[in-house]
Coordinates of C-alpha atoms and ligand atoms in Angstrom, one line a residue:
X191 CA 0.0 0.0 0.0
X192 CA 2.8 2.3 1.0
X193 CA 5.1 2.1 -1.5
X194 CA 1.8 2.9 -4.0
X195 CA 1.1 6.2 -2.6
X196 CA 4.3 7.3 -2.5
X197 CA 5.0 6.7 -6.3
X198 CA 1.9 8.3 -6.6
X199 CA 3.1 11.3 -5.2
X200 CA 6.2 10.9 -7.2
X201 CA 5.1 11.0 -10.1
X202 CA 2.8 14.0 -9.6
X203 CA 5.5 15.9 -7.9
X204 CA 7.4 14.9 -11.5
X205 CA 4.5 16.2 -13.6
X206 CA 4.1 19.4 -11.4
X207 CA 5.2 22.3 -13.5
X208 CA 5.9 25.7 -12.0
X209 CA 4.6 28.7 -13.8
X210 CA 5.6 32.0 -12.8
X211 CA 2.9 34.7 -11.9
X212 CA 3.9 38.0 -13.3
X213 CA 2.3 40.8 -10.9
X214 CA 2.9 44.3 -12.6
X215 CA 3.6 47.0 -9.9
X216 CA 3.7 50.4 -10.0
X217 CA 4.2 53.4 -7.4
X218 CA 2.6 56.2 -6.6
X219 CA 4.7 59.5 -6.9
X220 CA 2.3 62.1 -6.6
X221 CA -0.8 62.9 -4.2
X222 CA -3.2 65.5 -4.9
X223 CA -6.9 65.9 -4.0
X224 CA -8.4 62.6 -5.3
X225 CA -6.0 62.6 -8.1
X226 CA -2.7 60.0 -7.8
X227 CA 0.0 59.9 -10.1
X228 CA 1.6 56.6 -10.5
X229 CA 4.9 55.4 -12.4
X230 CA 6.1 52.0 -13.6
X231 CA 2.5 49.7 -14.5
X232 CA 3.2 49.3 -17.8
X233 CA 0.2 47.9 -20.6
X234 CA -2.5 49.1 -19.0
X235 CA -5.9 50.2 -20.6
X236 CA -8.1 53.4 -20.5
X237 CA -10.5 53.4 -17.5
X238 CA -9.4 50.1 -16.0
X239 CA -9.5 49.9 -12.3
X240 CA -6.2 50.2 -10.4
X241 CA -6.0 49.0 -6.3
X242 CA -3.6 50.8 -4.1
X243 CA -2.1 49.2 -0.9
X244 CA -4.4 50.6 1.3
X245 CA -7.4 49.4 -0.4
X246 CA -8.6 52.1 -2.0
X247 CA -9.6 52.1 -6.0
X248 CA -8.6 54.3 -9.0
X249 CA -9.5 54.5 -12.5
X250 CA -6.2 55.2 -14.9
X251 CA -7.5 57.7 -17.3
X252 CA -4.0 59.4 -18.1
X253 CA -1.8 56.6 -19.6
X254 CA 1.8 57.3 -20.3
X255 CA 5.1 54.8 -21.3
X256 CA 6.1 55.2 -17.5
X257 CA 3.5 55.9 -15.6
X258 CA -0.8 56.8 -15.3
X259 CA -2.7 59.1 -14.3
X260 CA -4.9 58.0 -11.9
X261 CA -8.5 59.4 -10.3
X262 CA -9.8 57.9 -7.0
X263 CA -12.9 56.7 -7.2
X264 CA -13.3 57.6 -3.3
X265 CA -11.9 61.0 -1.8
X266 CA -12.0 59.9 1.4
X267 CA -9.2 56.9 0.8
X268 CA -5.8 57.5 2.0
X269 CA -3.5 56.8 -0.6
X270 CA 0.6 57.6 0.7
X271 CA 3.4 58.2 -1.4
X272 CA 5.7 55.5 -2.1
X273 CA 2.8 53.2 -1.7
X274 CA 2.3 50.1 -4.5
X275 CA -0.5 49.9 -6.9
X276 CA -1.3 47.2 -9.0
X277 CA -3.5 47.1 -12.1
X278 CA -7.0 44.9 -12.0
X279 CA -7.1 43.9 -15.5
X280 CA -10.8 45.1 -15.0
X281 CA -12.1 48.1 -16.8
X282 CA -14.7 50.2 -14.6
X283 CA -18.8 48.8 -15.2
X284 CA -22.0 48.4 -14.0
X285 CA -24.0 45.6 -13.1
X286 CA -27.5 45.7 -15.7
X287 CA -30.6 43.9 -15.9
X288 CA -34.4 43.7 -15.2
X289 CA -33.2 43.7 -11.4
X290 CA -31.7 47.2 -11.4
X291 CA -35.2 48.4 -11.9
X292 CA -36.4 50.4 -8.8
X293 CA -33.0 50.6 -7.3
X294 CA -30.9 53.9 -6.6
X295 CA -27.7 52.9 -7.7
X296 CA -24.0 55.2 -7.8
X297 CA -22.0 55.1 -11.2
X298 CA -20.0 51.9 -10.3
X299 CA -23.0 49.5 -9.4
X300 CA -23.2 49.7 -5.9
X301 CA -26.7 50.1 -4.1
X302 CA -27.6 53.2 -2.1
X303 CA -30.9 52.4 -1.3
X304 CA -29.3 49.3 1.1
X305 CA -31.2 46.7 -1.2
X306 CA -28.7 44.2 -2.9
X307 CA -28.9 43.8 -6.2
X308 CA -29.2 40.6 -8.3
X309 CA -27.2 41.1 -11.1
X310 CA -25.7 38.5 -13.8
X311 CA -24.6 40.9 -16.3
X312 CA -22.5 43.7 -16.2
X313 CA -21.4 46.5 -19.0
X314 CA -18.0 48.8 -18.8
X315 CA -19.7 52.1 -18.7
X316 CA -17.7 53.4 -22.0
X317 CA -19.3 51.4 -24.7
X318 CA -19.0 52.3 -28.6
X319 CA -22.7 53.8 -29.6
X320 CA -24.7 51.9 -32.2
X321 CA -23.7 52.3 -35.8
X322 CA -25.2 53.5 -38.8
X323 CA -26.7 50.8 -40.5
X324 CA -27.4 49.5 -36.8
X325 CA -29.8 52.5 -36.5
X326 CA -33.2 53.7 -38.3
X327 CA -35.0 57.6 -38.1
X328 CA -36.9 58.6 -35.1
X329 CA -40.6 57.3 -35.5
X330 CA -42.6 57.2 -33.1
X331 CA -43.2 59.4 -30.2
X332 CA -42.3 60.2 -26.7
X333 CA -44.9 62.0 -25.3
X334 CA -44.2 64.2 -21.7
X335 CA -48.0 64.8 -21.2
X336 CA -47.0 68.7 -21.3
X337 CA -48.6 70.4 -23.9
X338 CA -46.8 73.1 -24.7
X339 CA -44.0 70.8 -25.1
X340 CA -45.8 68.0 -27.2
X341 CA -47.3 70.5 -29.4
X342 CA -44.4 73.1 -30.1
X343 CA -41.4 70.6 -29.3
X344 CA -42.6 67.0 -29.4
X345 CA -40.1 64.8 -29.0
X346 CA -39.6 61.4 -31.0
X347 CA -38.3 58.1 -29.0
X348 CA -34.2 57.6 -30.0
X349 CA -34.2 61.5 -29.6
X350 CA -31.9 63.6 -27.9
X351 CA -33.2 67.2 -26.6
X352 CA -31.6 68.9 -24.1
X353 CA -33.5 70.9 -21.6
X354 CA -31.8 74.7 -21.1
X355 CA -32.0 77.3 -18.9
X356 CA -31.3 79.1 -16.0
X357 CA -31.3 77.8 -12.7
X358 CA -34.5 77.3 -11.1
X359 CA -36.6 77.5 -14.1
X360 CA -38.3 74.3 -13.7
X361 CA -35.9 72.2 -15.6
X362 CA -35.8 68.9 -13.4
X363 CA -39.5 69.3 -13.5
X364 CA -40.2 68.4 -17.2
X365 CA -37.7 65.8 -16.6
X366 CA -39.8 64.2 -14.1
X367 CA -42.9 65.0 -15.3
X368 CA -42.1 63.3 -18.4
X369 CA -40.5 59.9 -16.8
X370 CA -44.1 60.0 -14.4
X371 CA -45.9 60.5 -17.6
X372 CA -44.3 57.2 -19.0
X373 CA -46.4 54.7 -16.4
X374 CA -48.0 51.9 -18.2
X375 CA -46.6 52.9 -21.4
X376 CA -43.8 50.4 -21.9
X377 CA -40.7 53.0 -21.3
X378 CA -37.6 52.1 -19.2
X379 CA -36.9 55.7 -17.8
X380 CA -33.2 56.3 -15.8
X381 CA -32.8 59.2 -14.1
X382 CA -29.3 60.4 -13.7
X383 CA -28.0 63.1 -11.0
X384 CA -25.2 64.4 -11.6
X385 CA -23.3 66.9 -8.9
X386 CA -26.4 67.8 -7.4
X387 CA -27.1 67.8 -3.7
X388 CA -28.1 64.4 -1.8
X389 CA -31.3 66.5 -0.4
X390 CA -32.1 67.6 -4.0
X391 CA -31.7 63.6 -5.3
X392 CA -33.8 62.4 -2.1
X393 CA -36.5 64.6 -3.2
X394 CA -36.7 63.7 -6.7
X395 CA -37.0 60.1 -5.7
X396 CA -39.9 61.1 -3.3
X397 CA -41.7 62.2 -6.0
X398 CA -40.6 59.1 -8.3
X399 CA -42.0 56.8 -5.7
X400 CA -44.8 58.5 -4.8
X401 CA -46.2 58.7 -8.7
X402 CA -45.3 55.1 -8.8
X403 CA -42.9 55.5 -11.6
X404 CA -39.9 53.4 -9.8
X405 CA -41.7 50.5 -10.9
X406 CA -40.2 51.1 -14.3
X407 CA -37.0 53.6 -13.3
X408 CA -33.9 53.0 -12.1
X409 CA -32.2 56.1 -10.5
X410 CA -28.0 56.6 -10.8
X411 CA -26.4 59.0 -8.6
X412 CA -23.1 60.9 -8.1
X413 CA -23.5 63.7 -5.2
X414 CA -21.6 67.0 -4.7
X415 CA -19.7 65.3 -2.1
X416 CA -18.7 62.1 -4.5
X417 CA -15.3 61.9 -6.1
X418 CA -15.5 64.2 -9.6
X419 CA -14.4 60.9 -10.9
X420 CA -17.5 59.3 -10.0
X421 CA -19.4 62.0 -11.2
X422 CA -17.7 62.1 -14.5
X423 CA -18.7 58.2 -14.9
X424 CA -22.4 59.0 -13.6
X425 CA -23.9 59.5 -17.5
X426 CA -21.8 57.1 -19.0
X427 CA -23.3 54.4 -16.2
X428 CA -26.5 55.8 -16.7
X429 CA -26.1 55.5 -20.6
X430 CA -25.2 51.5 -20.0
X431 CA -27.7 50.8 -18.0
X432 CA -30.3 52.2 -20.8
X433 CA -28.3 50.4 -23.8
X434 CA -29.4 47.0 -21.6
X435 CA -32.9 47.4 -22.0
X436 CA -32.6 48.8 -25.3
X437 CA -30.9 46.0 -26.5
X438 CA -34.1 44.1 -25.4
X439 CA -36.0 46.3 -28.0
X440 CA -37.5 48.3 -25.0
X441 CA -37.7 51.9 -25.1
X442 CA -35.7 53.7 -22.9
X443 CA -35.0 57.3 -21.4
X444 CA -32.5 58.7 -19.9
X445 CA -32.4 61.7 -18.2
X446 CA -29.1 63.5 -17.4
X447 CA -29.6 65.9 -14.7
X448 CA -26.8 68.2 -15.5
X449 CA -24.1 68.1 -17.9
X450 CA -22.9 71.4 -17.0
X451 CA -22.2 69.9 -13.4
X452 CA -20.7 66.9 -15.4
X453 CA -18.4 69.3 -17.3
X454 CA -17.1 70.5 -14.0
X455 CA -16.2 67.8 -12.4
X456 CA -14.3 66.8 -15.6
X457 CA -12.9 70.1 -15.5
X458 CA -11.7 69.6 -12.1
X459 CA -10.2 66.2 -12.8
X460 CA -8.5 67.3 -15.9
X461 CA -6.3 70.5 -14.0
X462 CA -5.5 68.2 -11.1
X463 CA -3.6 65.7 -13.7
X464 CA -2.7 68.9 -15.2
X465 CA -3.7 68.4 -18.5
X466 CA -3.5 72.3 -20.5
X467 CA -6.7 74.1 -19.7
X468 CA -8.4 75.2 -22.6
X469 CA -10.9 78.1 -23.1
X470 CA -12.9 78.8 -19.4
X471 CA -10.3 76.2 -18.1
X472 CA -12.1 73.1 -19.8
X473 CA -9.7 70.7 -21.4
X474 CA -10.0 70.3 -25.2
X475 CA -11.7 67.0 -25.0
X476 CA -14.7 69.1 -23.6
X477 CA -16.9 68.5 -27.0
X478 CA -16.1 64.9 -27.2
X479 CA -17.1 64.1 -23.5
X480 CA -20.9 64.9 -24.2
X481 CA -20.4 64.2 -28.2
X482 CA -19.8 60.8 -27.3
X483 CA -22.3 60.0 -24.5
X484 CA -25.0 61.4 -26.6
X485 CA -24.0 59.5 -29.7
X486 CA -25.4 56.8 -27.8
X487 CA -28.7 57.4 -28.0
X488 CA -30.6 55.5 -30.7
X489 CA -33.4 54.1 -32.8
X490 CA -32.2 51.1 -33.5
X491 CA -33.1 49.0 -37.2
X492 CA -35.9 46.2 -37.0
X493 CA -33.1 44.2 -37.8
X494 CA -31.2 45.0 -34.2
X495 CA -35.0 44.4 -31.7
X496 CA -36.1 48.0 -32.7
X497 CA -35.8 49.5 -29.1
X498 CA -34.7 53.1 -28.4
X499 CA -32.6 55.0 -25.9
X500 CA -34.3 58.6 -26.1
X501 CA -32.1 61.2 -24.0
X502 CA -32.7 63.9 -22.2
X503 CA -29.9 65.9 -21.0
X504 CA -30.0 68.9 -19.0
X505 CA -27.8 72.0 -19.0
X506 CA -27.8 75.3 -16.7
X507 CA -27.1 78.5 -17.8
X508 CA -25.5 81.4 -16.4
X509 CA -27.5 84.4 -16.5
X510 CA -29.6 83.5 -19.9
X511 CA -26.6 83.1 -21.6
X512 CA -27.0 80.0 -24.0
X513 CA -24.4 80.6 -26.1
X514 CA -21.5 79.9 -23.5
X515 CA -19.3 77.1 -24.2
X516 CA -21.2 74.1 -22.6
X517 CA -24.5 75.4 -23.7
X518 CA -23.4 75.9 -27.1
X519 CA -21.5 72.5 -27.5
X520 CA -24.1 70.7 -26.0
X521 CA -27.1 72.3 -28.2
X522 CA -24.9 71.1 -31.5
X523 CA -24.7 67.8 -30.5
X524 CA -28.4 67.4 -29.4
X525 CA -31.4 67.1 -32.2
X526 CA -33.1 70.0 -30.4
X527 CA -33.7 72.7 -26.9
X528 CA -36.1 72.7 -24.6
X529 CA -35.3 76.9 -23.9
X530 CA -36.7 77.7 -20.1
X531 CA -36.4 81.3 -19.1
X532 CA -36.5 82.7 -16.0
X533 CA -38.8 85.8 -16.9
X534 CA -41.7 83.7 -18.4
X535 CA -41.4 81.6 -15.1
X536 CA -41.1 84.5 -12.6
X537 CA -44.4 85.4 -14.5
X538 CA -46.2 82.3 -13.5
X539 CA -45.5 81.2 -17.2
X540 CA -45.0 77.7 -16.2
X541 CA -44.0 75.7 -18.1
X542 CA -41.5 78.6 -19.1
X543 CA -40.7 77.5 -22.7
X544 CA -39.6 80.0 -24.7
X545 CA -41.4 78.9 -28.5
X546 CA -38.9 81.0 -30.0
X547 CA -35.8 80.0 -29.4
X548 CA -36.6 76.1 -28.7
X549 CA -36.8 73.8 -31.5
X550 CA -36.9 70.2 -31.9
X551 CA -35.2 68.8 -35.3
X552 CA -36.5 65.8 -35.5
X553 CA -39.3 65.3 -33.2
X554 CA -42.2 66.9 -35.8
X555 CA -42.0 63.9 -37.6
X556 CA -42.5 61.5 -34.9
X557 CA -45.4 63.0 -34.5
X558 CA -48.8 61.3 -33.8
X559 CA -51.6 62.4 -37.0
X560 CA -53.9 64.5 -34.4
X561 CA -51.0 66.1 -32.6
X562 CA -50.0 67.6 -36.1
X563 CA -53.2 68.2 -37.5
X564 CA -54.1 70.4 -33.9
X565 CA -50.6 71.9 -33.8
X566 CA -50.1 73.0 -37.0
X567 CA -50.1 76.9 -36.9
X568 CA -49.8 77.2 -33.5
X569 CA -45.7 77.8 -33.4
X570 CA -47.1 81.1 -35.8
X571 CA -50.0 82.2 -34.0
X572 CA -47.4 82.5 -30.8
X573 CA -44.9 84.0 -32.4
X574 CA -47.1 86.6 -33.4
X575 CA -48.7 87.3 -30.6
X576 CA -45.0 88.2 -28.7
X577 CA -44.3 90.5 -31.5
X578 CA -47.3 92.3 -31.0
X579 CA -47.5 92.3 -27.1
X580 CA -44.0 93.7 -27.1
X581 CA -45.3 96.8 -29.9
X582 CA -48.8 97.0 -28.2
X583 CA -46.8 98.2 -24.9
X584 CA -46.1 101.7 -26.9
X585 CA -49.9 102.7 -28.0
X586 CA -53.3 102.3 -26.0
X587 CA -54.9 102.4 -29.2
X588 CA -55.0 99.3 -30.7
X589 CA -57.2 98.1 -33.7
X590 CA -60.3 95.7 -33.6
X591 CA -57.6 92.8 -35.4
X592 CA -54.6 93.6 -33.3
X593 CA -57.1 93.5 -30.1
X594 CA -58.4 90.0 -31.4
X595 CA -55.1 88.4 -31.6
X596 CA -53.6 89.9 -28.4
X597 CA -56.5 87.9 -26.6
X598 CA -56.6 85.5 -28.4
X599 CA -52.2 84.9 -28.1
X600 CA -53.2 85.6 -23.9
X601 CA -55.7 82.9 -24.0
X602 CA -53.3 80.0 -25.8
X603 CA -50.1 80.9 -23.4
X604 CA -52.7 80.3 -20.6
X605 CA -53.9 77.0 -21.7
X606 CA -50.0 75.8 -22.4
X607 CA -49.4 76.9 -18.9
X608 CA -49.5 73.7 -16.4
X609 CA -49.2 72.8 -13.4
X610 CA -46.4 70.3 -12.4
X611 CA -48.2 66.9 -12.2
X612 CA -50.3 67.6 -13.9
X613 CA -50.3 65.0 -17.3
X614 CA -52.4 65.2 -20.6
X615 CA -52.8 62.0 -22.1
X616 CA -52.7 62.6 -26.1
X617 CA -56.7 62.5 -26.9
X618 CA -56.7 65.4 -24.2
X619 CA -54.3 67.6 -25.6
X620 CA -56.0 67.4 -29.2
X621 CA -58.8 68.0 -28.1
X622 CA -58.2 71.0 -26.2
X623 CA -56.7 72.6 -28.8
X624 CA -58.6 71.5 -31.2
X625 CA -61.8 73.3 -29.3
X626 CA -59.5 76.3 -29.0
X627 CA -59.0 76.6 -32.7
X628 CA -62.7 76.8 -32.8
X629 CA -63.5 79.4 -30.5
X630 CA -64.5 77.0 -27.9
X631 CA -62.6 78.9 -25.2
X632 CA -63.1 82.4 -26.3
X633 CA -65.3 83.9 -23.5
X634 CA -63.2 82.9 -20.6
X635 CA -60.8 84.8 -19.3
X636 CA -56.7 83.7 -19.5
X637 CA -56.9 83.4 -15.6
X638 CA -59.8 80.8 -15.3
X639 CA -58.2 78.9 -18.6
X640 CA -57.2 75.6 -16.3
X641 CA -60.1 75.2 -15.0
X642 CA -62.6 75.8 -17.8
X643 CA -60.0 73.5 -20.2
X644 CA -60.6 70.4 -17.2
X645 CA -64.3 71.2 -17.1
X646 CA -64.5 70.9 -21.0
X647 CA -62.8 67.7 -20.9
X648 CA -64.9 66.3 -18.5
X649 CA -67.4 67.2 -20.8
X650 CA -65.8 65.5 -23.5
X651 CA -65.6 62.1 -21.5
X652 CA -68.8 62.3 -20.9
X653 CA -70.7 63.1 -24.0
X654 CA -68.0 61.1 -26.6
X655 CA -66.0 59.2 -24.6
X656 CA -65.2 56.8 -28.1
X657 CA -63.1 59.7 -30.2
X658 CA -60.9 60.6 -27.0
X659 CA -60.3 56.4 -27.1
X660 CA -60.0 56.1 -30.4
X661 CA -57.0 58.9 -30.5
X662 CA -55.4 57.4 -27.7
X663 CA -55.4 54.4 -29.2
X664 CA -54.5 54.7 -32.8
X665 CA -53.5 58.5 -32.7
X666 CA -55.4 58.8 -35.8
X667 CA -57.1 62.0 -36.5
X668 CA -59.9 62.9 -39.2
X669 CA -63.6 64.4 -40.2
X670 CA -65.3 62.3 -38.0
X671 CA -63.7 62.1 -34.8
X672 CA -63.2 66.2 -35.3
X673 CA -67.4 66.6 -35.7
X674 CA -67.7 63.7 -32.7
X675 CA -65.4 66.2 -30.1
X676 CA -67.0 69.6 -31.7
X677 CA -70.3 68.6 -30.8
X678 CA -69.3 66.8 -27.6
X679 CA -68.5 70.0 -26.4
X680 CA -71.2 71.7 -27.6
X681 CA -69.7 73.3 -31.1
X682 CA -70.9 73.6 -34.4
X683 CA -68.3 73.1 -36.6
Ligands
ATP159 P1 -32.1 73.8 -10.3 O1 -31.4 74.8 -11.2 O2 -32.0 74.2 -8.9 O3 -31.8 72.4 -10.7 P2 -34.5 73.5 -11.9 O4 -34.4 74.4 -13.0 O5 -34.3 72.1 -12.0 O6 -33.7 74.1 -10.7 P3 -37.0 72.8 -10.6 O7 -36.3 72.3 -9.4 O8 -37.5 71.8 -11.6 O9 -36.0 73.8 -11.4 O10 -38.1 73.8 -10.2 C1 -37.9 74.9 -9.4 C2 -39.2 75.2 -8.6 O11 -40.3 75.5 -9.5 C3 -39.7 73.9 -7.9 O12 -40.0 74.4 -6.6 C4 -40.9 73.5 -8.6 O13 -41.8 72.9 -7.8 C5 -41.4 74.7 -9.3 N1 -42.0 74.4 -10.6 C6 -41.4 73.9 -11.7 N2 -42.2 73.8 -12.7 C7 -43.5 74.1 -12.2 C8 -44.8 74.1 -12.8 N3 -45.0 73.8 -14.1 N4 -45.8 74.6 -12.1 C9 -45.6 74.9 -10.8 N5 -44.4 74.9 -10.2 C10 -43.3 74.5 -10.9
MG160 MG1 -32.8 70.8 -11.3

């Protein structure tokens, strides 16, 4: 027996070969303010995850012959000079899936909500966007439930508008009016903060949860107080997580809530690897750090599942000053603006959309049939009416024509004014302005406008409740369903 198990062992001890295991090291020569400079580590990638001795995680994004330049993915860690860091092999990603859904998650997977997360798959948070022949045009539409903003800006699904404006002009409001909006209509929605304060995130995810719309979001979050690293990977996570479902042929949107935050941080990150600042200190990669995150939005071909990634990204401006250099970079990458400004919402103009200077580029054809039919001349009959407020301000004496359409612009602004919360389903906006074309609101005054538009509609649903279906449904328009909601509401037409 013996002599058998020691041959055994013999022989294995014979076949035993011994490979040598090559761990690359590097060390860190430089400490600054969540930014490490390391030399030696050779042959490593863009983004991939470096560990230090202490523990703490970096992400190389400045690679050189001898050495990286490395951001920590936690201020807080200690990281000493001298100290050894060795490279992961792993660049940085997010875990994805149908599990996410209903979690608040921070740009490198990890719950914040304390709920664990079941995930099989996982995506490196820089992936290439879809391809041309990979794609198809924006076709159907992505309705917010905001008038003013279906009818003047609508917005297709595999679109990207960006919202603009000043701060505090309701921007994060159409953001999450829109995602609420999306219940039971088969959209993914991700919400992104970027830089923004935990109390401001904690607040939008109250009013998530409380409109029920976490059943279908997932929420990614990088605070003020997170590393700018992690807040410079926040969209690209977000993006990621969208590309999942949209791979699924879902339809997906993605809010970014803001870029100009985003910018910052990469600003900040940039100067402390002191890369050349460029104009208003940003580093010359500005354009492509947006270009490329927005590039991933799609429609994808039949061929590819059909789904969509629509985005919506989200920039503040300085004083009303939209042709800074974020603002202007971002609004030539995007297919359209959403303008807000602060005078029209100081003025209880809320919504504040400013119709002139926002436009959507590809949105119009997306388009539902009623939606265009109703909307057609309204971008005009706006327009007009500003330019003659403004001139009507000089003389008291005004014509019988000019008088007309000064009422008549006061009325329509008060009807595209709503409430936040406040959602039109598509049947409800046609038909509103459909009764407004007709003269169906021109005895009440602009300030009782809400109300008499909900008390027409409830007189709608009552008397032909089959048109309003039918356009929900189809989002056909024609003769008869226009006679069916004139004489519902008591029109003749
Ligand atoms: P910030 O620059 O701080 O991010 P913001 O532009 O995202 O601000 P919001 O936070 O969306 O603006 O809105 C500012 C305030 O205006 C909020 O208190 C919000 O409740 C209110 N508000 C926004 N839109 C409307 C609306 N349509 N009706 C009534 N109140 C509104
Ligand atoms: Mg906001």
């Amino acid at each position: 027996m013996t002599p058998d198990i020691s041959s055994f062992l013999k022989k294995k001890i014979e076949s035993f070969s011994v490979e040598p295991v090559v761990y690359a090291y590097g060390t860190v020569s430089r400490v600054s303010d969540g930014v490490v400079r390391v030399t030696g580590l050779p042959g490593r990638s863009y983004g991939e995850l470096l560990q230090f001795e202490s523990g703490a995680f970096g992400m190389a994004i400045d690679l050189e012959e001898d050495g990286a330049g490395v951001v920590l993915l936690n201020t807080a860690d200690v990281v000493s000079v001298g100290s050894r860091v060795q490279g992961t092999g792993r660049v940085c990603d997010v875990p994805v899936g149908e599990s996410l859904i209903g979690h608040v998650i921070d740009p490198i997977g990890r719950p914040l909500d304390g709920k664990p997360i079941d995930a099989k798959t996982y995506y490196t948070v820089e992936r290439p966007a879809p391809d041309l022949v990979s794609r198809q045009g924006v076709h159907a539409p992505m309705e917010t439930g905001i008038i003013s903003i279906d009818t003047l800006v609508p917005i297709g699904r595999g679109q990207r508008e960006l919202i603009i404006g000043d701060r505090q002009t309701g921007k994060t409001t159409i953001a999450l009016d829109t995602i609420l909006n999306q219940k039971g209509q088969n959209m993914i929605c991700i919400y992104c903060a970027i830089g923004q304060k935990a109390s401001t995130i904690a607040s939008v995810l109250q009013n998530l949860q409380e409109g029920g719309a976490m059943e279908y979001s997932v929420v990614v979050a990088a605070t003020a107080s997170d590393s700018p690293a992690l807040q410079y990977l926040a969209p690209y996570a977000a993006c990621a997580v969208g590309e999942y479902f949209m791979e699924q042929g879902k339809d997906v949107l993605v809010v970014y809530d803001d870029l100009s935050k985003h910018a910052v941080a990469y600003r900040a990150m940039s100067l402390l690897l002191r890369r050349s600042p460029g104009r208003e200190a940003y580093p010359g990669d500005i354009f492509y750090l947006h270009s490329r995150l927005l590039e991933r939005a799609a429609c994808l071909s039949d061929a590819k599942g059909g789904g969509t990634l629509t985005a919506l990204p989200i920039i503040e401006t300085k004083g009303g000053n939209i042709s800074a250099y974020i603002p202007t970079n971002v609004i030539s990458i995007t297919d359209g603006q959403i303008y807000l400004e602060s005078e029209l919402f100081h003025n209880g103009i809320r919504p504040a959309v400013n119709t002139g200077l926002s436009v959507s580029r590809v949105g119009r054809a997306a388009q539902s049939k009623a939606m265009r039919k109703v909307s057609a001349s309204l971008r005009i009959e706006l327009a007009q009416y500003r330019e003659m407020a403004v001139f009507s301000r000089f003389g008291s004496d005004l014509d019988a024509s000019t008088k007309k359409l000064l009422d008549s612009g006061e009325r329509l602004t008060a009807l595209l004014t709503q409430p936040k919360g406040l959602h039109y389903t598509l049947s409800e906006k046609t038909a509103l302005l459909l009764l407004f074309k007709h003269g169906g609101f021109d005895d009440v005054p602009p300030s009782r406008m809400q109300s008499a538009a909900s008390e027409k509609l409830a007189q709608l649903r009552e008397k032909c409740p089959d048109a309003l279906d039918t356009i929900d449904r189809t989002g056909d328009f024609d003769d008869a369903i226009e006679q069916a909601l004139l004489k519902g509401a008591g029109i003749s037409g």
